[in-house]
Coordinates of C-alpha atoms in Angstrom, one line a residue:
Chain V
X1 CA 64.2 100.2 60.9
X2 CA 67.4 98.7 61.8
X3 CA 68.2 98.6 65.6
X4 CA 71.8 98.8 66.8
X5 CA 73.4 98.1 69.8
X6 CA 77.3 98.8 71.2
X7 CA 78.8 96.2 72.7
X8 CA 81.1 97.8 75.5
X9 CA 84.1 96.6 76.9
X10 CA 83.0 95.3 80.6
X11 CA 85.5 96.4 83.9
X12 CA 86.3 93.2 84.8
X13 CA 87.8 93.5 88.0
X14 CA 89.1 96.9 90.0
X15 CA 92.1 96.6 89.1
X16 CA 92.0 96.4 85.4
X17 CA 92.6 99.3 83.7
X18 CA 93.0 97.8 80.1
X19 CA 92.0 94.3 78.0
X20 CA 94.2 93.4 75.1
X21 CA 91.9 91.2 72.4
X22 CA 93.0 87.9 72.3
X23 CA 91.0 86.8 69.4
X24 CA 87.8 87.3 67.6
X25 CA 85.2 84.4 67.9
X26 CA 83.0 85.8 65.1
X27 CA 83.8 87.8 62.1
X28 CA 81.9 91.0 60.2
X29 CA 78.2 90.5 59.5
X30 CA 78.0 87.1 61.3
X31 CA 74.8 86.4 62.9
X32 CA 75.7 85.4 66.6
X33 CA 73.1 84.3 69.6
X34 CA 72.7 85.2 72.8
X35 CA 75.5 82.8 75.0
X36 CA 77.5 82.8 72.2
X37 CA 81.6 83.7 72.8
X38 CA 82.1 87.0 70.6
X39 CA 85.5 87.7 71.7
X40 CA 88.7 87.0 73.6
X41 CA 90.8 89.2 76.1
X42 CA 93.3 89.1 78.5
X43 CA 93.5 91.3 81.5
X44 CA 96.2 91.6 84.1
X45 CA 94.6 88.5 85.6
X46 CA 92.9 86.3 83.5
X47 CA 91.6 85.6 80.1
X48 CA 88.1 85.8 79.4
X49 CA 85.9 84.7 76.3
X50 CA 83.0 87.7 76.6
X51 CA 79.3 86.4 75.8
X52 CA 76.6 88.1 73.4
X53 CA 73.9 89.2 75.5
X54 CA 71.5 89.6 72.6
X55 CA 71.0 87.5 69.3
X56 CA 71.6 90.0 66.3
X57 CA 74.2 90.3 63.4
X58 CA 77.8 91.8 64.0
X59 CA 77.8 94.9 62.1
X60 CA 80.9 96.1 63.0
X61 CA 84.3 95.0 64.7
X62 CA 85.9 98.2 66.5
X63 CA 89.1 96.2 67.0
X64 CA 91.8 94.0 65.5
X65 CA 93.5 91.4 67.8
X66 CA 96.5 92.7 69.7
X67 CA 94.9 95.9 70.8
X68 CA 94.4 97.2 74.1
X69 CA 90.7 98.0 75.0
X70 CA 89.9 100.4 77.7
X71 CA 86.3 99.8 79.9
X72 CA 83.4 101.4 78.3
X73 CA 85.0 101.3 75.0
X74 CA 82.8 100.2 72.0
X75 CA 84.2 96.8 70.8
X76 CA 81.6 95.7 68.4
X77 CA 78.6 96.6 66.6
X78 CA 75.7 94.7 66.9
X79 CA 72.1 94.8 64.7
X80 CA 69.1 93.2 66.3
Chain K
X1 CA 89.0 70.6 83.1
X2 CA 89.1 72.7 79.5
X3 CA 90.5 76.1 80.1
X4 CA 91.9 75.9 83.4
X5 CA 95.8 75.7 81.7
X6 CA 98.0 78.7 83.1
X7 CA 101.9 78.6 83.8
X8 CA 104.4 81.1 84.5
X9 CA 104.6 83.8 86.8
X10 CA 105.4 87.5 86.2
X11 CA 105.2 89.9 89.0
X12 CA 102.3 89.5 91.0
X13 CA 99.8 87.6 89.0
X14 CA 99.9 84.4 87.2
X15 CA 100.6 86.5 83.6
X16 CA 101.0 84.6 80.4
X17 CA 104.3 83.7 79.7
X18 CA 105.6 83.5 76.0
X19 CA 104.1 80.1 75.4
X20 CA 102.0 80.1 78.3
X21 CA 97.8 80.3 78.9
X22 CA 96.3 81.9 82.0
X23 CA 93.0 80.1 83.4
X24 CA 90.2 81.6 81.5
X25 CA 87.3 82.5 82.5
X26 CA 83.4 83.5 80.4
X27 CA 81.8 86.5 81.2
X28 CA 78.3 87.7 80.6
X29 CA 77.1 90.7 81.3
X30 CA 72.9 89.8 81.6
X31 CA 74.0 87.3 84.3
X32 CA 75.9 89.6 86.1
X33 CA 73.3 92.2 85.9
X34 CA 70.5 90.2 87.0
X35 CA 71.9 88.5 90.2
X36 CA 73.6 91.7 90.9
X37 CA 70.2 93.6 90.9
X38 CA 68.7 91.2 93.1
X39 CA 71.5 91.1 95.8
X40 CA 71.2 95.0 95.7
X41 CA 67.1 95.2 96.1
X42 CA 67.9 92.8 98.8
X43 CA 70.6 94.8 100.8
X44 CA 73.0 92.0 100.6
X45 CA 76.4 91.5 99.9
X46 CA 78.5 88.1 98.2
X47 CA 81.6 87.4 98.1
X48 CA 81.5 86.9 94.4
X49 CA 82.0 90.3 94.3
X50 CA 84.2 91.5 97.5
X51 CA 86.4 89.0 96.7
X52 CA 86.5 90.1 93.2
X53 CA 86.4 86.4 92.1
X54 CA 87.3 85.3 88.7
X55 CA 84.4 82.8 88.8
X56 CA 81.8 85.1 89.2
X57 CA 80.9 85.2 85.5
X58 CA 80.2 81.4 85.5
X59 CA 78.5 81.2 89.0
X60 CA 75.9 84.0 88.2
X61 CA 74.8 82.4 84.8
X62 CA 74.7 79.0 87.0
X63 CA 72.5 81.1 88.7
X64 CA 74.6 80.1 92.1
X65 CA 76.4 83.0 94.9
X66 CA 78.1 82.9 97.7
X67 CA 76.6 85.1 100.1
X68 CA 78.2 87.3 103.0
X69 CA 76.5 87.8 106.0
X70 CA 76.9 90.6 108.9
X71 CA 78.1 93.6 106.8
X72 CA 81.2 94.1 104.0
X73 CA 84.0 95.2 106.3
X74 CA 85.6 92.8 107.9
X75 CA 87.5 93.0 111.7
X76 CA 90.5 91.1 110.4
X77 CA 92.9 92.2 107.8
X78 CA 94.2 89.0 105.9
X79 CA 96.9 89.9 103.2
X80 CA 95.6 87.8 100.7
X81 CA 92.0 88.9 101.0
X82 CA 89.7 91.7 99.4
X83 CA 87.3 92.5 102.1
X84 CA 87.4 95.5 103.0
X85 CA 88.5 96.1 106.7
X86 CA 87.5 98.7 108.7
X87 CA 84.5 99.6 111.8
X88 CA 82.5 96.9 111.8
X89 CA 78.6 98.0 111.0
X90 CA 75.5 97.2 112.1
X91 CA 74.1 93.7 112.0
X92 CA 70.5 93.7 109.8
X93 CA 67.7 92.3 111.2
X94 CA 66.2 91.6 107.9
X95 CA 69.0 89.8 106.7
X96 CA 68.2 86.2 107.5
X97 CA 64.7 86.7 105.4
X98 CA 66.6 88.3 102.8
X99 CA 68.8 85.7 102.3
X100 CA 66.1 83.1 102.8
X101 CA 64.2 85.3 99.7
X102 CA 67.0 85.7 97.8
X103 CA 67.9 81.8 98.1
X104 CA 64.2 81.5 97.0
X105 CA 64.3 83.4 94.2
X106 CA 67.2 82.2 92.9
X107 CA 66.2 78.5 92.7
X108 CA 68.9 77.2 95.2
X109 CA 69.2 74.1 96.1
X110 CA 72.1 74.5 97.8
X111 CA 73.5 77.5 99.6
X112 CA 77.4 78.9 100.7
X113 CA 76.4 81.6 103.1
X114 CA 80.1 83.1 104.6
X115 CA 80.6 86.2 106.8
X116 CA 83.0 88.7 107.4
X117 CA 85.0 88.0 110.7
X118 CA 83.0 89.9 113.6
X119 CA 85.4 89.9 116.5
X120 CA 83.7 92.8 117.4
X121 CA 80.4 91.1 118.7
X122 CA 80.4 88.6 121.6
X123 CA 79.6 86.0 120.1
X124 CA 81.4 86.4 117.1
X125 CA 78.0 86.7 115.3
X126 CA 77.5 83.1 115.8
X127 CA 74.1 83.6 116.6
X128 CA 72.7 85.6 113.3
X129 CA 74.6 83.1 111.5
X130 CA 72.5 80.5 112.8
X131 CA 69.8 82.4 112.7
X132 CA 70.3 82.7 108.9
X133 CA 70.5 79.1 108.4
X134 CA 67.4 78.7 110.6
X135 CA 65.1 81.2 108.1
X136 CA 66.9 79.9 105.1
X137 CA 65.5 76.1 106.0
X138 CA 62.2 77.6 107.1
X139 CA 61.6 78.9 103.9
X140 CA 63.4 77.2 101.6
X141 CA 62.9 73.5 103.2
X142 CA 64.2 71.8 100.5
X143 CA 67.6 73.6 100.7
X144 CA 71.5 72.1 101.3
X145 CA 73.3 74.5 103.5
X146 CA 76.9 75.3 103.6
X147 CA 78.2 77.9 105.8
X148 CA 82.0 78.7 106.1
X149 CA 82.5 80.4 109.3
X150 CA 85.8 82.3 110.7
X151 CA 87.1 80.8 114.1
X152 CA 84.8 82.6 116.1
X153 CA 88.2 82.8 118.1
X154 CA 88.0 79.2 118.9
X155 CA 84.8 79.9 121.2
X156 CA 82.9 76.5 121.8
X157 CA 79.8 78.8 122.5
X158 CA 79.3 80.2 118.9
X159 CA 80.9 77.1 117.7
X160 CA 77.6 75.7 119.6
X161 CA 75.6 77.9 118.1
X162 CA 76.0 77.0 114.3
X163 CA 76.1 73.7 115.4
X164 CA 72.6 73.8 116.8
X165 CA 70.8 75.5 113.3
X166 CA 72.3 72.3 111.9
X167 CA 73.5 73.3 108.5
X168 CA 74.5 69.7 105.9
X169 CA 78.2 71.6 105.6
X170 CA 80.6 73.3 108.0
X171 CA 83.3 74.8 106.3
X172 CA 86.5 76.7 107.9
X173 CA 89.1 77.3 105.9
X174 CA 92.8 76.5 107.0
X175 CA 93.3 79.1 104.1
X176 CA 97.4 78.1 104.0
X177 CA 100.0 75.8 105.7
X178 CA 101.4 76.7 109.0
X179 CA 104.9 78.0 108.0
X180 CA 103.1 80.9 106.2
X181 CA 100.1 81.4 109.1
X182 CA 102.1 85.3 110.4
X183 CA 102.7 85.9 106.8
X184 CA 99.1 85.3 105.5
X185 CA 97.1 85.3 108.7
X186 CA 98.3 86.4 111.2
X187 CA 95.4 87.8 113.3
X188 CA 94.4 83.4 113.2
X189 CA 95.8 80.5 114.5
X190 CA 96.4 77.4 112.9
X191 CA 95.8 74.9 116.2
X192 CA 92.7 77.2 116.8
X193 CA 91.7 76.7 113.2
X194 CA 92.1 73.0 113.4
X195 CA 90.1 72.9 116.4
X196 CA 87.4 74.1 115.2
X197 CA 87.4 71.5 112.5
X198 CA 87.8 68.8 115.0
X199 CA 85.1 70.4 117.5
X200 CA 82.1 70.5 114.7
X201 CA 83.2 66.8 113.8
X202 CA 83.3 65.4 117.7
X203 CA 79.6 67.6 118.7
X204 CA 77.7 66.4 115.1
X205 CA 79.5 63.5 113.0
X206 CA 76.4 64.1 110.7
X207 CA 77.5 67.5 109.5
X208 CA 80.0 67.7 106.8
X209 CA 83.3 69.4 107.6
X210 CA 84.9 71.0 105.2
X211 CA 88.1 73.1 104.6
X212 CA 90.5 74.7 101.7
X213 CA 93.6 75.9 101.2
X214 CA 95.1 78.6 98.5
X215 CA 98.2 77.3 96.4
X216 CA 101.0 79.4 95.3
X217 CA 101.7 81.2 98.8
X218 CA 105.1 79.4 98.6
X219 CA 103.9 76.2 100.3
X220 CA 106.4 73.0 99.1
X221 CA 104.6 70.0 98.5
X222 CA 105.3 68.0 102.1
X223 CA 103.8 71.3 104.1
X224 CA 100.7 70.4 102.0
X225 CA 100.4 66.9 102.4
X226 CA 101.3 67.2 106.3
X227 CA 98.0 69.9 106.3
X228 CA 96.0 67.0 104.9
X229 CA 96.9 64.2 107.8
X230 CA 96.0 67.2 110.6
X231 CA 92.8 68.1 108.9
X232 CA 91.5 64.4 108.6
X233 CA 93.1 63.9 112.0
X234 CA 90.0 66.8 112.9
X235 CA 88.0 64.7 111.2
X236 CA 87.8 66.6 108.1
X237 CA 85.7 65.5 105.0
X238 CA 86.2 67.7 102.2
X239 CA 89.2 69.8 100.7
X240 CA 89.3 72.3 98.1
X241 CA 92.8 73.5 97.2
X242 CA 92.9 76.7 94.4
X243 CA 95.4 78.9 93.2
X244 CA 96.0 82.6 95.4
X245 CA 95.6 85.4 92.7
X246 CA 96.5 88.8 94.4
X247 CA 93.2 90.8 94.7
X248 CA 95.3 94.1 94.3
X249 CA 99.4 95.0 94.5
X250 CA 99.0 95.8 98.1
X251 CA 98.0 92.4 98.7
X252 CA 100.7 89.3 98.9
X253 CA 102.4 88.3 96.2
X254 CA 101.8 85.0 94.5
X255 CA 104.9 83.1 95.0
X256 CA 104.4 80.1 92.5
X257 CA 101.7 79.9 89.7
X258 CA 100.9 75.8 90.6
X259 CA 100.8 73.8 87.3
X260 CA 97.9 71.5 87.0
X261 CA 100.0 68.1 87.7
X262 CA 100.8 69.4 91.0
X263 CA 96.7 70.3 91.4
X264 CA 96.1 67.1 90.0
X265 CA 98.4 65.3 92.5
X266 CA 97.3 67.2 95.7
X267 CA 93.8 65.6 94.4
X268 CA 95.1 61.8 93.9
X269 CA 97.1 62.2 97.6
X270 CA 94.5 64.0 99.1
X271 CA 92.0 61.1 98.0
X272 CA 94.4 58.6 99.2
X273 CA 94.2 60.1 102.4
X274 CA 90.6 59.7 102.7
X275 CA 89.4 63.0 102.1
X276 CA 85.7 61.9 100.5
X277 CA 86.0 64.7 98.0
X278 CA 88.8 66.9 97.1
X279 CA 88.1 69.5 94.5
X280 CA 92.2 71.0 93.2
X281 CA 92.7 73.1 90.8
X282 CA 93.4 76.8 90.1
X283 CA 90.6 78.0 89.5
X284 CA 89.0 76.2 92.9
X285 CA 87.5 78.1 95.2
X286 CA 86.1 77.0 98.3
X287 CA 82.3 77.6 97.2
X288 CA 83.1 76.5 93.5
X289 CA 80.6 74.5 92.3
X290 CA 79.6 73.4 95.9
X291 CA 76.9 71.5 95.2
X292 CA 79.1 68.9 93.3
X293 CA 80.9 67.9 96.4
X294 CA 77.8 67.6 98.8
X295 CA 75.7 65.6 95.7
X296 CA 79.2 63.2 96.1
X297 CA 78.4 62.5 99.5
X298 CA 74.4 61.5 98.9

């Protein structure tokens, strides 16, 4: 049985309120490991390259570069 | 120093300009989560996360925080700082063993411990910091200690105090140049700050001083470079300069977003001048990477 995980957008500081994606790091069905940079945004202050947490295969990418990402919103699939 | 590229200014943060980079940072949530749990089984605070600092990310998978001692509200209300202000709380007993623990469990081998400013208490708080510092070594005997300390309102007693637990680094931050002190400070004095540079150096040559400054306030150049000869005239040893990034829109604005040949040359001046190390650059805080500046002196 497949496991799958969401990977969330994190709040990355109080004041953000939304991330635009930069870039993607990885592309559909690409096996990534833990440490590895999955993704690019920028918030009001900074950009930041977001790590996997877990080794597994991107199943899914929820967004395309240039769109705005909210906190808690699921950005990418991932299968353990 | 990879990533650290960001120009233009728009508004109140350094925002990308058309052709522009901000300073980026990595990000990862299992580091975050796990020195995070362990501050809050603890009962402690950092200033990692009061200060919402754009390091934080990098320090926690170094394993590395700066810890805040003596509560999270702070008497003083800085404009460019996130503490939260308000009644000062209770000081905890426990918290010199906690931070000794968490130092511990963390594999430190060296340690910022900072505090809020407690000009409610007589002594500042001088003595828990030192008391601290004392359980910290105690338990962790291998340990480098840095504490950065507020100006205990220039009081040679608390300044006494510290002294005595004999941390390796004593670290008070000028924060800014002297022009901007009523705009950016203005519940501090810049002779009082200096003085308590010059004090720690004259009672203990042995200890470290240190102090940093935040770029981007609207310093010019020559108010920076005249901050340099007063802090090595107190005797000062190290200087970390870093680009101000406004915590929240009721904070001050950033004036300037620094570029990195003006970081680079407060670092070739500031060396000149006999700093032994100066760490500039915008993404330079004045616990940022610490350890480095301290392993520079051995």
């Amino acid at each position: 049985m497949k496991e799958t995980k969401n990977i969330t957008m994190p709040k990355l500081s109080p004041s953000m309120e939304e991330a635009v994606l930069v870039a993607w790091a990885k592309e559909p069905q690409e096996q990534v490991q833990a440490g590895d940079v999955l993704f690019e945004v920028e918030t009001d202050k900074v950009v930041c390259e977001i790590e996997a947490t877990e080794d597994g295969v991107l199943e899914r990418l929820c967004f395309e570069e240039g769109d705005p990402i909210k906190p808690g919103q699921t950005v990418a699939v991932l299968r353990a | 120093m990879e990533g650290l590229r960001h120009r233009g200014l728009n508004g109140n943060s350094c925002r990308k300009g058309d052709d522009m980079e901000k300073m980026k940072v990595r990000y990862n949530q299992n580091a975050i989560d796990e020195i995070s749990r362990l501050i809050q089984q603890l009962n402690l605070n950092t200033v990692c996360k009061e200060a919402n600092c754009p390091n934080m990310g990098e320090c926690y998978r170094r394993r590395t925080a700066t810890f805040m001692i003596m509560g999270s509200r702070c008497t003083r209300n800085c404009r460019f700082c996130n503490v939260t202000c308000g009644p000062a709380e209770t000081l905890d007993p426990e918290e010199p063993m906690h931070i000794a623990q968490a130092a511990g469990r963390l594999g430190l081998k060296h340690i910022v411990i900072t505090s809020v400013t407690r000009d409610d208490l007589p002594d500042g708080g001088a003595g828990h910091f030192a008391e601290v510092v004392r359980t910290v070594r105690e338990k962790n005997p291998d340990i480098t200690i840095e504490v950065l300390i507020p100006d205990f309102k220039g009081s040679r007693e608390s300044l006494d105090k510290v002294i005595a637990a004999k941390p390796e680094v004593i670290n008070h931050n000028m924060e800014t140049i002297q022009r901007l002190y009523e705009d950016v400070r203005p519940q501090a004095d810049y002779q009082r700050s200096l003085e308590v540079l010059s004090y720690v150096k004259s009672k203990a040559p042995e200890i470290l001083t240190k102090t940093g400054i935040m770029a981007g306030l609207g310093e010019t150049e020559a108010e920076v470079f005249q901050l340099m000869d007063d802090v090595r005239a107190a005797g000062c040893n190290i200087l970390t300069i870093g680009q101000y990034l406004q915590p929240s829109p009721e904070h001050i604005a950033v004036k300037e977003c620094v570029s990195e040949q003006q970081f680079e040359s407060y670092k070739k001046v500031g060396d000149e001048k006999g700093f032994s190390f100066v760490a500039s650059g915008a993404l330079v805080r004045s616990s940022y990477r610490a350890e480095e500046a301290l392993s520079h002196e051995k």
